[in-house]
XYZ file of C-alpha atoms in Angstrom:
681
model
C 9.303 18.636 70.077
C 9.841 19.062 66.357
C 11.672 16.142 64.864
C 12.375 14.705 61.470
C 12.092 11.240 60.058
C 14.551 12.230 57.352
C 18.286 12.002 57.988
C 20.017 15.356 57.960
C 16.718 17.177 58.355
C 17.761 19.419 61.224
C 19.273 22.860 60.972
C 22.733 21.497 61.692
C 23.006 20.257 58.104
C 24.007 22.415 55.171
C 21.262 23.992 53.102
C 20.771 26.881 50.734
C 17.012 27.049 51.274
C 15.197 26.735 54.572
C 11.936 27.305 56.403
C 11.984 29.154 59.680
C 10.375 28.183 62.967
C 8.010 29.389 64.336
C 5.431 28.934 61.616
C 2.016 30.532 61.353
C -0.172 28.032 63.176
C -3.921 27.434 62.885
C -4.945 26.115 66.275
C -8.655 26.064 65.509
C -10.730 23.202 66.990
C -12.968 21.291 64.586
C -11.123 22.663 61.563
C -12.438 21.273 58.290
C -9.636 22.432 56.030
C -7.170 25.157 55.100
C -7.277 27.410 52.037
C -5.052 30.199 50.753
C -6.362 33.406 49.174
C -3.408 34.602 47.102
C -5.095 37.870 46.065
C -5.437 39.051 49.662
C -2.618 36.884 51.010
C -4.844 35.284 53.575
C -4.552 31.871 55.180
C -8.123 30.655 55.694
C -9.326 27.979 58.102
C -12.951 26.870 58.020
C -15.212 25.176 60.532
C -18.832 24.185 60.071
C -20.063 27.781 60.411
C -17.059 30.069 60.765
C -14.198 31.392 58.668
C -10.883 32.251 60.343
C -8.399 34.268 58.267
C -4.801 35.260 58.984
C -2.906 37.944 57.095
C 0.324 36.413 55.779
C 1.992 39.584 54.507
C 3.873 40.743 56.435
C 4.582 37.218 57.665
C 4.004 37.205 61.411
C 3.582 33.881 63.270
C 1.856 35.692 66.157
C -0.843 37.426 64.095
C -4.416 36.942 65.326
C -7.123 35.754 62.932
C -10.232 37.581 61.827
C -13.463 35.627 62.317
C -16.548 35.613 60.092
C -19.725 33.556 60.241
C -21.143 31.710 57.247
C -23.899 29.180 56.799
C -23.106 25.503 57.030
C -22.390 23.503 53.928
C -19.593 22.046 51.794
C -16.721 24.345 50.775
C -14.744 23.561 47.623
C -12.956 26.927 47.531
C -13.183 30.269 49.290
C -11.896 33.764 48.479
C -12.395 37.224 49.948
C -13.232 40.082 47.577
C -10.351 42.438 46.895
C -11.875 45.087 49.156
C -12.490 42.338 51.765
C -16.133 43.333 52.119
C -17.435 40.011 50.827
C -16.602 36.311 51.001
C -17.295 34.022 48.058
C -17.642 30.290 48.726
C -17.949 27.606 46.054
C -20.435 25.081 47.427
C -20.554 22.647 44.508
C -19.771 22.373 40.804
C -22.825 24.512 40.057
C -23.191 26.935 42.993
C -21.258 29.851 44.515
C -22.483 31.736 47.588
C -21.587 35.311 48.478
C -21.597 36.622 52.074
C -21.526 40.353 52.786
C -19.359 40.750 55.889
C -21.097 43.891 57.159
C -24.761 43.458 56.232
C -24.682 39.637 56.545
C -26.547 39.492 53.225
C -26.277 36.182 51.349
C -26.582 35.765 47.579
C -26.300 32.626 45.497
C -25.110 32.221 41.922
C -25.812 28.986 40.035
C -24.933 27.674 36.607
C -26.913 25.300 34.430
C -26.722 21.954 36.162
C -25.792 19.118 33.856
C -24.755 21.202 30.866
C -21.722 22.844 32.498
C -19.762 22.768 35.727
C -18.029 25.468 37.775
C -14.300 24.771 37.981
C -13.494 27.761 40.174
C -13.521 31.546 40.425
C -11.371 34.551 41.309
C -11.834 38.254 42.023
C -10.329 40.784 39.605
C -9.209 44.405 39.705
C -9.738 44.783 35.959
C -11.859 47.809 34.977
C -14.020 45.425 32.933
C -15.075 43.041 35.709
C -14.881 42.286 39.416
C -15.337 38.530 39.312
C -14.410 35.726 36.921
C -16.120 32.345 37.115
C -14.405 29.475 35.301
C -16.648 26.777 33.866
C -16.221 23.802 31.582
C -17.837 25.916 28.857
C -15.558 28.936 29.272
C -15.125 31.985 31.477
C -17.864 34.379 32.604
C -16.863 37.892 33.629
C -19.148 39.719 36.080
C -19.421 43.201 37.514
C -20.407 43.235 41.184
C -22.001 46.160 43.013
C -21.865 46.988 46.724
C -24.971 44.851 47.336
C -23.302 41.808 45.726
C -25.567 41.917 42.684
C -23.805 40.272 39.738
C -24.096 41.552 36.187
C -22.714 39.443 33.341
C -20.290 41.574 31.331
C -18.749 39.105 28.906
C -18.413 35.381 28.263
C -15.274 33.793 26.840
C -16.402 30.592 25.112
C -13.886 27.767 25.196
C -13.969 24.131 26.282
C -12.057 23.948 29.559
C -10.703 20.849 31.304
C -8.907 22.731 34.051
C -7.419 26.155 34.735
C -4.708 27.837 36.765
C -4.657 31.442 37.942
C -2.429 33.590 40.154
C -3.273 37.066 41.311
C 0.404 37.980 41.152
C 0.390 37.613 37.358
C -3.343 38.392 36.819
C -3.078 35.595 34.272
C -5.501 32.690 33.817
C -4.618 29.699 31.643
C -7.423 27.468 30.346
C -6.471 23.931 29.285
C -8.410 22.022 26.648
C -7.969 19.089 24.274
C -7.591 15.368 24.820
C -4.160 15.789 26.435
C -5.081 19.114 28.109
C -2.039 20.680 26.465
C -3.839 23.283 24.320
C -3.726 26.490 26.330
C -5.808 29.642 26.026
C -4.714 32.517 28.222
C -6.224 35.802 29.407
C -4.690 38.516 31.512
C -7.183 40.480 33.617
C -5.228 43.450 34.915
C -5.865 47.109 35.618
C -5.057 47.731 31.941
C -8.000 45.594 30.797
C -8.508 42.050 29.531
C -6.016 40.771 26.980
C -6.129 37.405 25.250
C -2.898 35.562 24.611
C -2.285 33.601 21.436
C -3.382 30.006 21.876
C -0.429 27.637 22.156
C 0.439 23.972 22.665
C 2.594 22.764 25.514
C 5.388 20.331 24.732
C 4.875 16.748 25.891
C 7.058 13.791 25.003
C 5.439 10.479 24.092
C 5.702 7.586 26.494
C 7.566 4.368 25.682
C 4.264 2.657 25.053
C 3.474 5.413 22.550
C 0.468 6.470 24.631
C -0.364 10.131 24.921
C 0.141 11.472 28.453
C -2.416 13.897 29.874
C -1.247 17.191 31.340
C -2.648 18.049 34.784
C -3.015 21.451 36.428
C -0.476 20.444 39.063
C 2.168 20.174 36.350
C 1.834 23.832 35.310
C 3.105 26.767 37.361
C 2.858 30.524 36.795
C 5.740 32.531 38.234
C 7.061 36.077 38.098
C 10.797 36.801 38.129
C 12.486 40.120 37.375
C 9.172 41.576 36.218
C 8.595 38.826 33.654
C 5.846 36.259 33.675
C 6.820 32.660 32.946
C 4.908 29.418 32.755
C 6.761 26.298 33.883
C 5.487 22.910 32.722
C 6.545 19.493 33.941
C 7.172 16.905 31.208
C 7.545 13.632 33.107
C 8.249 11.499 30.069
C 11.171 13.685 29.007
C 12.094 14.501 32.651
C 12.250 18.180 31.758
C 10.770 21.389 33.121
C 9.800 23.489 30.106
C 9.770 27.264 30.405
C 7.468 29.585 28.422
C 7.487 33.364 28.383
C 4.468 35.481 27.457
C 4.439 38.342 24.954
C 1.518 40.204 23.472
C 1.802 38.512 20.103
C 3.519 35.258 21.017
C 4.210 32.667 23.672
C 7.850 31.666 23.362
C 9.429 28.561 24.850
C 12.561 29.706 26.673
C 14.285 26.365 27.109
C 14.076 23.466 29.528
C 15.592 22.485 32.847
C 16.387 18.874 33.771
C 14.365 17.353 36.593
C 15.265 14.405 38.775
C 11.930 13.655 40.385
C 8.524 12.723 39.003
C 6.977 14.931 41.682
C 8.093 18.506 41.877
C 6.936 22.002 42.680
C 8.370 25.482 42.370
C 8.765 28.586 44.498
C 10.180 32.039 43.859
C 12.137 33.878 46.535
C 13.621 37.266 45.694
C 13.406 36.568 41.946
C 15.232 33.247 42.380
C 13.531 30.112 41.056
C 13.495 27.160 43.454
C 12.677 23.782 41.921
C 11.684 21.337 44.646
C 12.586 17.792 43.611
C 10.109 16.201 45.986
C 11.047 12.521 45.524
C 14.736 13.340 45.909
C 13.961 15.792 48.755
C 16.316 18.475 47.456
C 15.986 22.006 46.092
C 17.745 23.227 42.961
C 18.232 26.992 42.637
C 18.108 28.776 39.269
C 18.576 32.437 38.380
C 16.618 33.014 35.173
C 18.251 36.408 34.694
C 21.375 34.798 33.280
C 21.341 32.982 29.965
C 22.893 29.868 31.455
C 20.500 27.209 32.713
C 23.102 25.915 35.147
C 22.002 25.884 38.803
C 23.237 28.619 41.094
C 24.509 25.987 43.529
C 24.516 22.270 44.150
C 21.202 20.559 45.051
C 20.712 20.405 48.812
C 17.804 19.499 51.099
C 15.195 21.984 52.245
C 15.790 22.346 55.973
C 13.974 24.000 58.840
C 15.621 26.181 61.425
C 14.910 27.850 64.695
C 13.403 25.158 66.912
C 14.866 24.029 70.232
C 17.395 21.204 70.038
C 18.305 21.572 66.362
C 21.910 22.462 67.122
C 24.014 24.190 69.730
C 24.332 27.441 67.795
C 20.618 28.036 67.751
C 19.796 27.137 71.364
C 20.020 30.685 72.692
C 17.751 32.092 70.039
C 15.274 29.299 70.489
C 14.764 29.852 74.198
C 12.559 32.756 73.215
C 10.333 30.368 71.312
C 9.853 27.778 74.048
C 6.362 28.988 74.884
C 5.198 28.651 71.307
C 6.900 25.291 70.983
C 4.945 23.833 73.839
C 1.937 23.723 71.548
C 3.870 21.734 68.975
C 5.194 18.997 71.229
C 3.403 16.302 69.261
C 4.290 17.674 65.849
C 6.350 15.556 63.502
C 7.741 17.565 60.609
C 8.595 15.578 57.507
C 10.002 17.532 54.600
C 8.082 17.307 51.326
C 5.274 15.234 52.759
C 2.156 14.628 50.669
C 0.131 17.171 52.662
C 2.428 20.036 51.643
C 1.035 22.571 49.188
C 3.436 25.081 47.642
C 1.824 28.517 47.350
C 2.808 31.434 45.123
C 5.393 32.688 45.484
C 7.225 31.510 48.631
C 4.913 29.768 51.094
C 4.296 26.151 52.086
C 0.956 25.077 53.529
C 1.199 21.964 55.695
C -2.324 20.518 55.864
C -1.329 17.785 58.329
C 0.130 20.030 60.998
C -2.092 23.026 60.066
C 0.826 25.412 59.676
C 2.110 27.853 57.079
C 5.828 28.134 56.429
C 7.684 30.836 54.590
C 10.679 29.866 52.439
C 14.005 31.673 52.836
C 17.257 31.789 50.897
C 20.495 31.425 52.833
C 22.740 33.853 50.976
C 25.680 33.117 53.254
C 25.514 29.380 52.532
C 25.186 30.017 48.793
C 28.204 32.330 48.933
C 30.268 29.852 50.906
C 29.629 27.068 48.393
C 30.374 29.097 45.252
C 33.822 29.074 43.654
C 33.008 31.488 40.803
C 33.328 34.798 42.621
C 32.357 36.978 39.669
C 29.108 35.099 39.032
C 28.413 35.062 42.759
C 28.799 38.844 42.981
C 26.420 39.275 40.046
C 23.914 36.997 41.779
C 24.178 38.852 45.093
C 23.846 42.249 43.425
C 20.435 41.173 42.092
C 19.070 40.338 45.544
C 16.617 42.759 47.119
C 14.885 41.077 50.064
C 18.067 40.896 52.119
C 19.907 43.728 50.427
C 22.083 44.599 53.401
C 23.221 41.004 53.880
C 23.964 40.721 50.153
C 25.919 43.966 50.348
C 28.029 42.816 53.282
C 28.747 39.514 51.542
C 29.867 41.373 48.414
C 32.200 43.583 50.448
C 33.618 40.514 52.167
C 34.194 38.773 48.845
C 35.915 41.840 47.384
C 38.241 42.055 50.387
C 38.954 38.327 50.345
C 39.951 38.058 46.696
C 42.425 40.931 47.158
C 43.917 39.485 50.342
C 44.125 36.068 48.658
C 46.199 37.705 45.884
C 43.868 36.382 43.201
C 44.975 37.191 39.629
C 44.448 40.863 38.841
C 42.134 39.941 35.953
C 39.776 38.105 38.337
C 39.752 40.978 40.807
C 39.131 43.433 37.976
C 36.109 41.445 36.820
C 34.739 41.452 40.348
C 35.264 45.198 40.735
C 33.607 45.817 37.360
C 30.533 43.880 38.525
C 30.188 46.027 41.636
C 30.793 49.331 39.861
C 28.383 48.509 37.024
C 25.701 47.393 39.480
C 26.068 50.619 41.459
C 25.877 52.728 38.305
C 22.716 50.951 37.203
C 21.198 51.261 40.677
C 21.799 55.016 40.753
C 20.278 55.488 37.306
C 17.274 53.351 38.273
C 16.787 55.288 41.495
C 17.102 52.220 43.714
C 20.361 53.027 45.492
C 19.938 54.097 49.089
C 22.721 56.010 50.768
C 23.046 54.371 54.171
C 25.081 57.265 55.556
C 22.325 59.837 55.337
C 19.342 57.513 54.894
C 18.143 59.092 51.701
C 18.113 57.910 48.159
C 20.188 59.325 45.373
C 17.018 59.708 43.359
C 13.933 61.755 44.195
C 11.822 58.650 44.725
C 10.210 58.526 48.178
C 11.941 56.206 50.622
C 10.126 53.114 51.811
C 11.125 50.249 54.038
C 13.397 47.685 52.532
C 12.351 44.692 54.570
C 11.127 41.481 52.980
C 7.690 42.088 54.430
C 7.421 45.512 52.873
C 8.472 43.929 49.623
C 5.372 41.761 49.830
C 3.025 44.607 50.704
C 3.552 46.538 47.502
C 0.580 46.882 45.200
C 0.531 44.006 42.771
C -0.737 43.707 39.275
C 0.252 42.996 35.718
C 0.225 45.170 32.679
C 1.249 44.988 29.049
C 3.744 47.049 27.069
C 5.868 48.004 30.048
C 9.625 47.921 29.652
C 11.294 45.065 31.424
C 13.816 46.244 33.979
C 16.830 44.584 32.361
C 17.770 42.909 29.054
C 14.890 44.282 27.001
C 14.533 42.084 23.885
C 14.379 43.775 20.521
C 11.767 43.639 17.778
C 8.217 42.466 18.354
C 9.193 40.947 21.674
C 9.133 44.395 23.234
C 5.383 43.882 23.598
C 5.495 41.673 26.614
C 3.696 40.813 29.809
C 5.309 42.305 32.885
C 4.198 42.115 36.487
C 3.957 45.430 38.316
C 4.813 43.860 41.634
C 8.292 42.988 40.472
C 8.614 45.960 38.113
C 8.142 48.668 40.693
C 11.215 50.593 41.691
C 12.583 48.889 44.779
C 14.333 51.320 47.072
C 16.493 48.640 48.620
C 19.667 47.768 46.825
C 22.838 45.844 47.634
C 24.769 48.231 45.367
C 28.101 49.434 46.735
C 29.205 53.001 46.086
C 32.815 53.934 45.223
C 33.067 55.578 48.655
C 32.064 52.310 50.314
C 34.468 50.306 48.180
C 37.264 52.578 49.336
C 36.268 52.546 52.997
C 35.375 48.876 53.440
C 37.644 47.223 50.875
C 40.718 49.211 49.831
C 41.309 51.080 53.101
C 40.768 47.911 55.137
C 43.392 45.944 53.177
C 45.963 48.728 52.703
C 47.960 47.994 55.837
C 48.083 44.251 55.120
C 49.000 44.809 51.469
C 51.538 47.603 51.901
C 54.443 45.275 51.141
C 52.698 44.285 47.913
C 51.765 47.792 46.891
C 52.415 47.088 43.219
C 49.600 44.515 43.170
C 47.197 46.766 45.072
C 47.988 49.767 42.851
C 47.229 47.640 39.783
C 43.834 46.753 41.278
C 43.108 50.387 42.172
C 44.078 51.500 38.670
C 41.523 49.120 37.163
C 38.974 50.325 39.710
C 39.565 53.917 38.573
C 39.192 52.841 34.949
C 35.869 51.200 35.733
C 34.673 54.282 37.637
C 35.665 56.515 34.733
C 33.873 54.298 32.207
C 30.639 54.649 34.192
C 31.207 58.403 34.672
C 30.971 58.118 38.445
C 32.437 60.344 41.118
C 35.599 59.022 42.767
C 36.315 59.197 46.471
C 39.399 61.426 46.706
C 40.820 59.163 49.388
C 41.470 56.488 46.776
C 43.829 58.905 44.985
C 45.551 59.723 48.267
C 46.001 56.020 49.002
C 47.479 55.435 45.548
C 50.042 58.169 46.133
C 50.958 56.689 49.521
C 51.416 53.226 48.045
C 53.542 54.430 45.132
C 55.674 56.609 47.392
C 56.132 53.776 49.914
C 57.604 51.582 47.187
C 59.627 54.556 45.858
C 57.963 54.344 42.455
C 58.255 58.088 41.957
C 58.413 57.950 38.171
C 55.067 56.128 38.046
C 53.636 58.576 40.544
C 54.628 61.444 38.266
C 53.000 59.722 35.299
C 49.812 59.034 37.245
C 49.611 62.707 38.150
C 50.558 64.293 34.830
C 48.294 61.928 32.855
C 45.356 62.724 35.177
C 44.936 59.111 36.294
C 45.057 60.789 39.674
C 42.736 63.759 39.398
C 43.920 67.096 40.864
C 42.462 68.160 44.212
C 43.599 69.811 47.410
C 43.788 66.450 49.201
C 45.882 64.966 46.397
C 48.207 67.969 46.324
C 48.798 67.857 50.083
C 49.566 64.115 49.894
C 52.035 64.782 47.071
C 53.734 67.368 49.289
C 53.831 64.883 52.160
C 55.132 62.021 50.009
C 57.549 64.391 48.259
C 59.663 64.907 51.358
C 61.917 62.183 49.957
C 61.627 63.302 46.345
C 61.735 66.933 45.263
C 60.088 66.192 41.906
C 57.025 64.751 43.610
C 56.872 67.672 46.038
C 57.026 70.094 43.116
C 54.069 68.232 41.568
C 52.126 68.977 44.748
C 53.083 72.652 44.674
C 52.190 72.979 41.005
C 48.812 71.347 41.654
C 48.021 73.812 44.440
C 48.883 76.697 42.128
C 46.847 75.271 39.234
C 43.844 74.858 41.518
C 44.260 78.489 42.695
C 44.593 77.310 46.270
C 46.603 80.436 47.059
C 46.691 80.085 50.834
C 47.937 76.488 50.781
C 50.432 77.249 48.007
C 51.915 80.210 49.875
C 52.055 78.275 53.152
C 53.882 75.404 51.434
C 56.411 77.781 49.812
C 57.124 79.401 53.161
C 57.465 75.965 54.771
C 60.099 75.093 52.151
C 61.959 78.355 52.825
C 60.815 80.186 49.709
C 59.218 82.993 51.675
C 60.256 85.755 49.266
C 58.715 83.846 46.353
C 55.643 83.245 48.485
C 55.388 86.959 49.309
C 55.766 87.976 45.671
C 53.027 85.451 44.779
C 50.759 86.880 47.465
C 51.438 90.395 46.199
C 50.751 89.416 42.587
C 47.506 87.593 43.358
C 46.430 90.017 46.104
C 46.213 87.254 48.700
C 45.407 88.710 52.119
C 44.306 85.559 53.927
C 47.839 84.528 54.903
C 49.122 85.864 58.216
C 51.874 88.445 57.721
C 53.718 86.966 60.690
C 54.198 83.755 58.660
C 56.592 85.557 56.295
C 58.252 87.608 59.017
C 58.918 84.623 61.279
C 60.344 82.613 58.371
C 62.677 85.486 57.358
C 63.831 86.077 60.940
C 64.512 82.372 61.411
C 66.763 82.428 58.323
C 69.013 85.095 59.956
C 68.927 87.048 56.695
C 68.250 90.622 57.824
C 68.045 91.904 54.274
C 65.215 89.487 53.566
C 63.467 90.536 56.798
C 63.755 94.209 55.852
C 62.481 93.457 52.329
C 59.478 91.598 53.672
C 58.634 94.446 56.080
C 58.808 96.874 53.168
C 56.602 94.762 50.871
C 54.031 94.124 53.614
C 53.878 97.866 54.317
C 53.057 98.458 50.653
C 50.634 95.535 50.400
C 48.666 96.024 53.626
C 47.295 99.508 54.395
C 48.133 100.567 57.967
C 50.604 97.738 58.439
C 53.176 100.132 59.963
C 50.759 100.770 62.805
C 50.485 97.083 63.747
C 52.242 95.324 66.626
C 53.857 92.882 64.152
C 55.612 95.754 62.366
C 56.918 97.268 65.580
C 58.057 93.861 66.862
C 60.137 92.898 63.821
C 61.294 96.461 63.111
C 62.571 96.554 66.687
C 64.394 93.245 66.129
C 66.126 94.788 63.098
C 67.242 97.796 65.146
C 68.471 95.621 68.003
C 70.869 93.888 65.631
C 72.254 97.296 64.620
C 71.326 96.701 61.000
C 71.620 99.605 58.618
C 69.284 97.993 56.139
C 66.568 100.433 55.052
C 62.946 99.511 55.491
């Protein structure tokens, strides 16, 4: 049974970040080690002569591995080619072997022993090269044909102590110098190979005035909101420095405080997670906002979903009992030394031979946040769990109204939601849940987290960043395609949804405080107007109901005449309904019907009010034939005014050809004669 040696490690404790059981498990006998191929998103387990590989995107704990055979020998690193037709294995600091998966052909590449050493390699989708080999003397770029023959294309000469590379960014950083803080960078993307300006990383001096040496484990490449950042740990200053890459500059973006000498980072849904490993907590940052304040308080990384963690999860975990039987001897310790954090959101546990995926708990983050406006902004930027973020936003909007928060606070919250929806529509990312099609012409794709990870990845230069594009020379920046692509999953809330799930749901509970609710709705309409969005007509109807309920007829008249409430048939009919207690309001409804040329409804309303002669004259003037003639005749007969009945029969006979031959004419003409009237028809 899974257990923890750390207090509060179970899922019963509060956390904002968690890992979910079951994990992807490598139950391979005689395993010699685990590797991760970030380009192909493969978890790789090696034995003496075989390679087992599991696809990690989409993340599926039950996925079966592929199996390949290789020759025996040491393995320092291993990567599949991007087309997965070949496997490259680094055997030593001077030799790399290539295995063709179909033909079983084996080729060997060696460097000059003694004069230089191979630090590592990676496959590239750059049009210039297919393979990059990193050596202490620089970087060699090779083209590779279908028979695995390598052809040297270009050599980048530079003294290299260590390097880091992620396929997500297509960026390789080469460290040199006595402190390893002089960095040379290259981006090998589908747009070509671009060299970054060389730059120095910031490192504080120690108390003994010695010069600390920067290690590769202290530098992390991440992508958030389409922007590539480098994060560097400065242990002497206890800071995490942030650098952002542009074509003509590398700019330090500020620093975050750290509370642990050992730390790592992850990125989940564009949110930066800084794992303070010694302290065993995670601090969440949203780099989109200018503030470097954490999104929420530091809390432990927890795991969820295994049997016995808490009562609430027991039912769900019964389904996992079979898989748990294989983990009965497993002891899970958070942030143990054997954990390796993988880009962007995975944890490889070498001890237990498992791969975890990191999740954000949006509900827990929402529950612990007191700044509702900032929370709504944060939730509106989430994509992986867009529907959950959307429901949380709707719940927050309802709650702050029911809690009678100050109107200014509610207005700010509404503005956030309206602005986010407007942006989402313009960007083509809003998906209309009602009819399952997008408001833009972009093809619809799945919005699940797994689909998010299956999108084509890559990095290019000179693309516009999705939001907050800097001015001047900084427009030439590195952006990652994977995050830049239009994501057809959005937590944006349309005005229709705001009406249906917020305003309509609170109307009954707020009817006695209609003045407050009307003030909120008025600000909502202002925000909608500022963004030039279409308004759900029901919101106007609700406003009229609320104003009429509180007998604020003068305000209702002002709202209507000043076009705060836009004219429509629905609005006019509600004015007529609410105007039963106020003739001025009812007249506003009648006038609106006439202005909108809704002749049938206008005539019917006049007749209903007893103005059937005026209604008939209006019908005659505007040649309206859609109204039943019996409507006028029945109204005149009910008034007991025989002169009016005779006049209506006469006008209808003139207006409608052949009317005197109809049953209606004979019926009401007969009624006139029965009364002995001498009125002429």
